[in-house]
PDB file of C-alpha atoms in Angstrom:
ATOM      1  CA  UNK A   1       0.320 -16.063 -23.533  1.00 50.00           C
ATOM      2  CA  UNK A   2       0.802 -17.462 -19.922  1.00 55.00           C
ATOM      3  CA  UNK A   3       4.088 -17.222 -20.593  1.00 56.00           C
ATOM      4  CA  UNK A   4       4.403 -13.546 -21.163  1.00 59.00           C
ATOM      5  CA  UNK A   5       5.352 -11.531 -18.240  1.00 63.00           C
ATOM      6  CA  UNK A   6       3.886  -8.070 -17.479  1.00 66.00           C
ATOM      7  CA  UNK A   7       6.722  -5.419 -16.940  1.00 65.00           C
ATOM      8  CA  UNK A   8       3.940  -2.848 -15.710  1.00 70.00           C
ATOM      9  CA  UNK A   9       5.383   0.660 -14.677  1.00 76.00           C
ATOM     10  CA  UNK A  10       9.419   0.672 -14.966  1.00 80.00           C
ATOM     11  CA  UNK A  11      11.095   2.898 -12.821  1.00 81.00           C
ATOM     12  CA  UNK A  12      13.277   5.173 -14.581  1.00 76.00           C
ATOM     13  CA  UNK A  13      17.025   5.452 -13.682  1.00 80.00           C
ATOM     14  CA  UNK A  14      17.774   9.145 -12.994  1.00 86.00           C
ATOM     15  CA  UNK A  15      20.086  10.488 -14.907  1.00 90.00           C
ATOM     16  CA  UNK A  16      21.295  12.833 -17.197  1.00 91.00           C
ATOM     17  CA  UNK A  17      19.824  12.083 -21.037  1.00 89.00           C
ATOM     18  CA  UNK A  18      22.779  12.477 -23.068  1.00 91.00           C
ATOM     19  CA  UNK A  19      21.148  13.138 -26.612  1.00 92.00           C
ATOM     20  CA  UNK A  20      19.997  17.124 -26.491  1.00 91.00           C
ATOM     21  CA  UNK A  21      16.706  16.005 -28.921  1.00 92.00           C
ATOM     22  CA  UNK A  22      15.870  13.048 -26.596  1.00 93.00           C
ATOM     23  CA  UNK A  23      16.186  15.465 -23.642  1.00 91.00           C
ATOM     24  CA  UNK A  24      13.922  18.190 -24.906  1.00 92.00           C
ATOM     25  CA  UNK A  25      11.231  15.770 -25.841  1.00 92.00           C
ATOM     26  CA  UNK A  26      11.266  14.326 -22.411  1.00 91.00           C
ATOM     27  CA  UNK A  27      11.444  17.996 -20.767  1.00 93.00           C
ATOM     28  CA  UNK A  28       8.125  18.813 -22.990  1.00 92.00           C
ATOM     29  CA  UNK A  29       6.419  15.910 -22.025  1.00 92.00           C
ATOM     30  CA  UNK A  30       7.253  15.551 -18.254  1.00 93.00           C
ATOM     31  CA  UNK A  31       6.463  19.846 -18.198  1.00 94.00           C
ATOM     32  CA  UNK A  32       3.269  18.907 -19.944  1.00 93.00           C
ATOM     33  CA  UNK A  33       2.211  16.298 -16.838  1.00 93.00           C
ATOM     34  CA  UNK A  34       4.075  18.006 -14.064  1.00 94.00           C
ATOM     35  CA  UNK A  35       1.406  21.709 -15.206  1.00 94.00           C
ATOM     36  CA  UNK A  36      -1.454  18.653 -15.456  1.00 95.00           C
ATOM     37  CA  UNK A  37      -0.420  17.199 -12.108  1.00 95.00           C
ATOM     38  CA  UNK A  38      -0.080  20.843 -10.378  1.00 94.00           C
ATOM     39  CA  UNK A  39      -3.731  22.084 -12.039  1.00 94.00           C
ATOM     40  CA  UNK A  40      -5.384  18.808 -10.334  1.00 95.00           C
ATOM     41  CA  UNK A  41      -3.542  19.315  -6.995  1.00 94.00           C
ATOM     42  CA  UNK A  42      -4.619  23.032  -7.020  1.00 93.00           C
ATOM     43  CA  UNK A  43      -7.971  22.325  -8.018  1.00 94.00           C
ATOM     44  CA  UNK A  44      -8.087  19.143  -5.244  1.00 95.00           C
ATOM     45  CA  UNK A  45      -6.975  20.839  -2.722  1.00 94.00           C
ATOM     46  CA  UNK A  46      -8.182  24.647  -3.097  1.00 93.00           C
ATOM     47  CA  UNK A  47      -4.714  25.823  -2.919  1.00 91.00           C
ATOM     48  CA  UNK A  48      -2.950  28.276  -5.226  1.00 92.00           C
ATOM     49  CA  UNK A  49       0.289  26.466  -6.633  1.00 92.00           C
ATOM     50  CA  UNK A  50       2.932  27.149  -8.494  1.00 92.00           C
ATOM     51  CA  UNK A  51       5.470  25.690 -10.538  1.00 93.00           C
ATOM     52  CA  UNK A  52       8.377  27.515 -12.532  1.00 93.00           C
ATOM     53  CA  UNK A  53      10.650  25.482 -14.678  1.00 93.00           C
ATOM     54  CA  UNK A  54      13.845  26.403 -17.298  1.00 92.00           C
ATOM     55  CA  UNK A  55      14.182  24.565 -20.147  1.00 88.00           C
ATOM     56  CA  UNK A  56      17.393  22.841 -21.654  1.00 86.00           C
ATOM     57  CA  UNK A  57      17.362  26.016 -23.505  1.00 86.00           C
ATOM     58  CA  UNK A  58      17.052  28.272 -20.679  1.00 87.00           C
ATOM     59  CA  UNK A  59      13.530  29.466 -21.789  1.00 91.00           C
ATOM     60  CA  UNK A  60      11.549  29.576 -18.703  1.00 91.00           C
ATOM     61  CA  UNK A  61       8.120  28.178 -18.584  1.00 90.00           C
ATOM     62  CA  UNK A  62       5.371  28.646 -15.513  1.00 91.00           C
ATOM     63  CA  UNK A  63       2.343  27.526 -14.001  1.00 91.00           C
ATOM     64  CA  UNK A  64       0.279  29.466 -11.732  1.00 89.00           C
ATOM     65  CA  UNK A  65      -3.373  28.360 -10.464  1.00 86.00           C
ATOM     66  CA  UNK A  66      -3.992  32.067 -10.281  1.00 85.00           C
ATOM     67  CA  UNK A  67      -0.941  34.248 -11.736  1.00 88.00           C
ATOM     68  CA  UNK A  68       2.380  33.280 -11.260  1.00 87.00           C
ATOM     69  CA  UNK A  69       3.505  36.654  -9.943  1.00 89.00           C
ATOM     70  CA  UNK A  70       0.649  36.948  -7.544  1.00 90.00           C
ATOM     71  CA  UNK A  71       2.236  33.212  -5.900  1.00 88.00           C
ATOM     72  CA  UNK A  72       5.279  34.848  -5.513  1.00 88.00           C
ATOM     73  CA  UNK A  73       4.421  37.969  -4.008  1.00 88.00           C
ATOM     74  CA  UNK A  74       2.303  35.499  -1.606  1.00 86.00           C
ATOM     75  CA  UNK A  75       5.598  33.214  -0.948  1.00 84.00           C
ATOM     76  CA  UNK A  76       8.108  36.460  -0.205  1.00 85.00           C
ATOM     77  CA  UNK A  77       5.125  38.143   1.737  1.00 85.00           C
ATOM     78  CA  UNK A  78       5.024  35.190   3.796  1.00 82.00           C
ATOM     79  CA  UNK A  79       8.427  34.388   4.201  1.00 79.00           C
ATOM     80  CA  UNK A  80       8.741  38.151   5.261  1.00 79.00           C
ATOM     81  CA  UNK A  81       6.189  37.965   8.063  1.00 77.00           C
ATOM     82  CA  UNK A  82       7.617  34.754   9.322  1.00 77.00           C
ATOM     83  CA  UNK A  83      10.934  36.878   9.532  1.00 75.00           C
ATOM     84  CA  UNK A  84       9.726  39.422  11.130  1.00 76.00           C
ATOM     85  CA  UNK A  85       7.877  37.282  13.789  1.00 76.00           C
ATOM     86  CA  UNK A  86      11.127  34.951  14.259  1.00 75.00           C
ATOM     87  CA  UNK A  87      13.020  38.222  14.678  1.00 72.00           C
ATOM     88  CA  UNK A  88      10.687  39.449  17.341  1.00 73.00           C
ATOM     89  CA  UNK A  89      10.924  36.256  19.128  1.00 76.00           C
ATOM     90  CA  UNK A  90      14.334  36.146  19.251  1.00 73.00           C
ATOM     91  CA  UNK A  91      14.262  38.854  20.861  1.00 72.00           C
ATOM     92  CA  UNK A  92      11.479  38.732  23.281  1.00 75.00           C
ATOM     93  CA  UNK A  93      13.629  35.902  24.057  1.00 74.00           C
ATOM     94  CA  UNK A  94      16.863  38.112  24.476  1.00 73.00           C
ATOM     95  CA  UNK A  95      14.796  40.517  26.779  1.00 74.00           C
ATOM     96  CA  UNK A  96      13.875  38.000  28.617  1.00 78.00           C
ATOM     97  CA  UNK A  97      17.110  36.368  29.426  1.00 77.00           C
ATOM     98  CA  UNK A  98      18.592  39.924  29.779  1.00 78.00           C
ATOM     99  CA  UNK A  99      15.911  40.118  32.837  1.00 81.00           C
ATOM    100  CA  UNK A 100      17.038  37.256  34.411  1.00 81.00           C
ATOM    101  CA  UNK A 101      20.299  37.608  34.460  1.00 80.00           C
ATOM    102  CA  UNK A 102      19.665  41.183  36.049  1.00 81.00           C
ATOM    103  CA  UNK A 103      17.550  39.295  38.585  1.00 84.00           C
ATOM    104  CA  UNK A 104      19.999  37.125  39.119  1.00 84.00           C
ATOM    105  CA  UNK A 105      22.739  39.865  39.476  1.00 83.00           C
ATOM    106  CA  UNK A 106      20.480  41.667  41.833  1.00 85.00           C
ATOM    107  CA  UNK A 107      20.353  38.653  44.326  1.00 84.00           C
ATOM    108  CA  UNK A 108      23.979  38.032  44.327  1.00 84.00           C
ATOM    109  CA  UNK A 109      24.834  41.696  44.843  1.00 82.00           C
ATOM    110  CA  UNK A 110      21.946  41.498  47.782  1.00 83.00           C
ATOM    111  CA  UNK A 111      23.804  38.235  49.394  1.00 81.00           C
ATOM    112  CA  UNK A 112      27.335  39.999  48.679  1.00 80.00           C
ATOM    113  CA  UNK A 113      25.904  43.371  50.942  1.00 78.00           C
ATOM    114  CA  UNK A 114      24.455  40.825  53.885  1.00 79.00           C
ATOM    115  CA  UNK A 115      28.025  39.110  54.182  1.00 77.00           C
ATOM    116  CA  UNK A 116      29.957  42.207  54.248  1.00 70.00           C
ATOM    117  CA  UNK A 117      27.763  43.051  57.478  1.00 64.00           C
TER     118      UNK A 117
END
């Protein structure tokens, strides 16, 4: 027994399983965990989370801590605002280079009028 050598957790090489069987038997059980994993993260953390996933055979499976459709509206709504507001910065920030460079027109058309006198 001393002799025996614990292997523990082996990582997994990452690729592509080539047998279509063997790959939808690991795609059940790694969906299985990954819906497991996202319920305990959700439920953790307080946080709505979602997961959508296609299968081998293009079925589509989700996972929604409240409805799946509810997380996306949430996701585009956000990613909406955060347009909006990064539009409105850029330009706030337009206006306010425009201003400057009027300022700065303004000066040199100033210092242009004093040297022609």
């Amino acid at each position: 027994m001393e002799n025996e050598t614990k292997k523990g957790k082996q990582k997994i090489e990452m690729k592509l399983i080539e047998i279509e069987r063997a790959r939808m038997v690991s795609f059940s059980k790694r969906k299985k965990t990954l819906f497991q994993d996202a319920n305990k993260f959700a439920t953790q953390t307080g946080t709505d989370v979602g997961v959508m996933l296609f299968s081998p055979s293009e079925k589509t499976c989700s996972y929604g801590s409240t409805s799946i459709e509810e997380i996306i509206d949430k996701f585009l709504k956000v990613k909406q605002e955060d347009r909006k507001r990064d539009y409105a910065e850029r330009k706030s920030n337009g206006f306010e280079a425009l201003e400057d460079l009027h300022k700065e027109l303004q000066a040199l058309n100033e210092k242009q009028k004093k040297n022609e006198y």
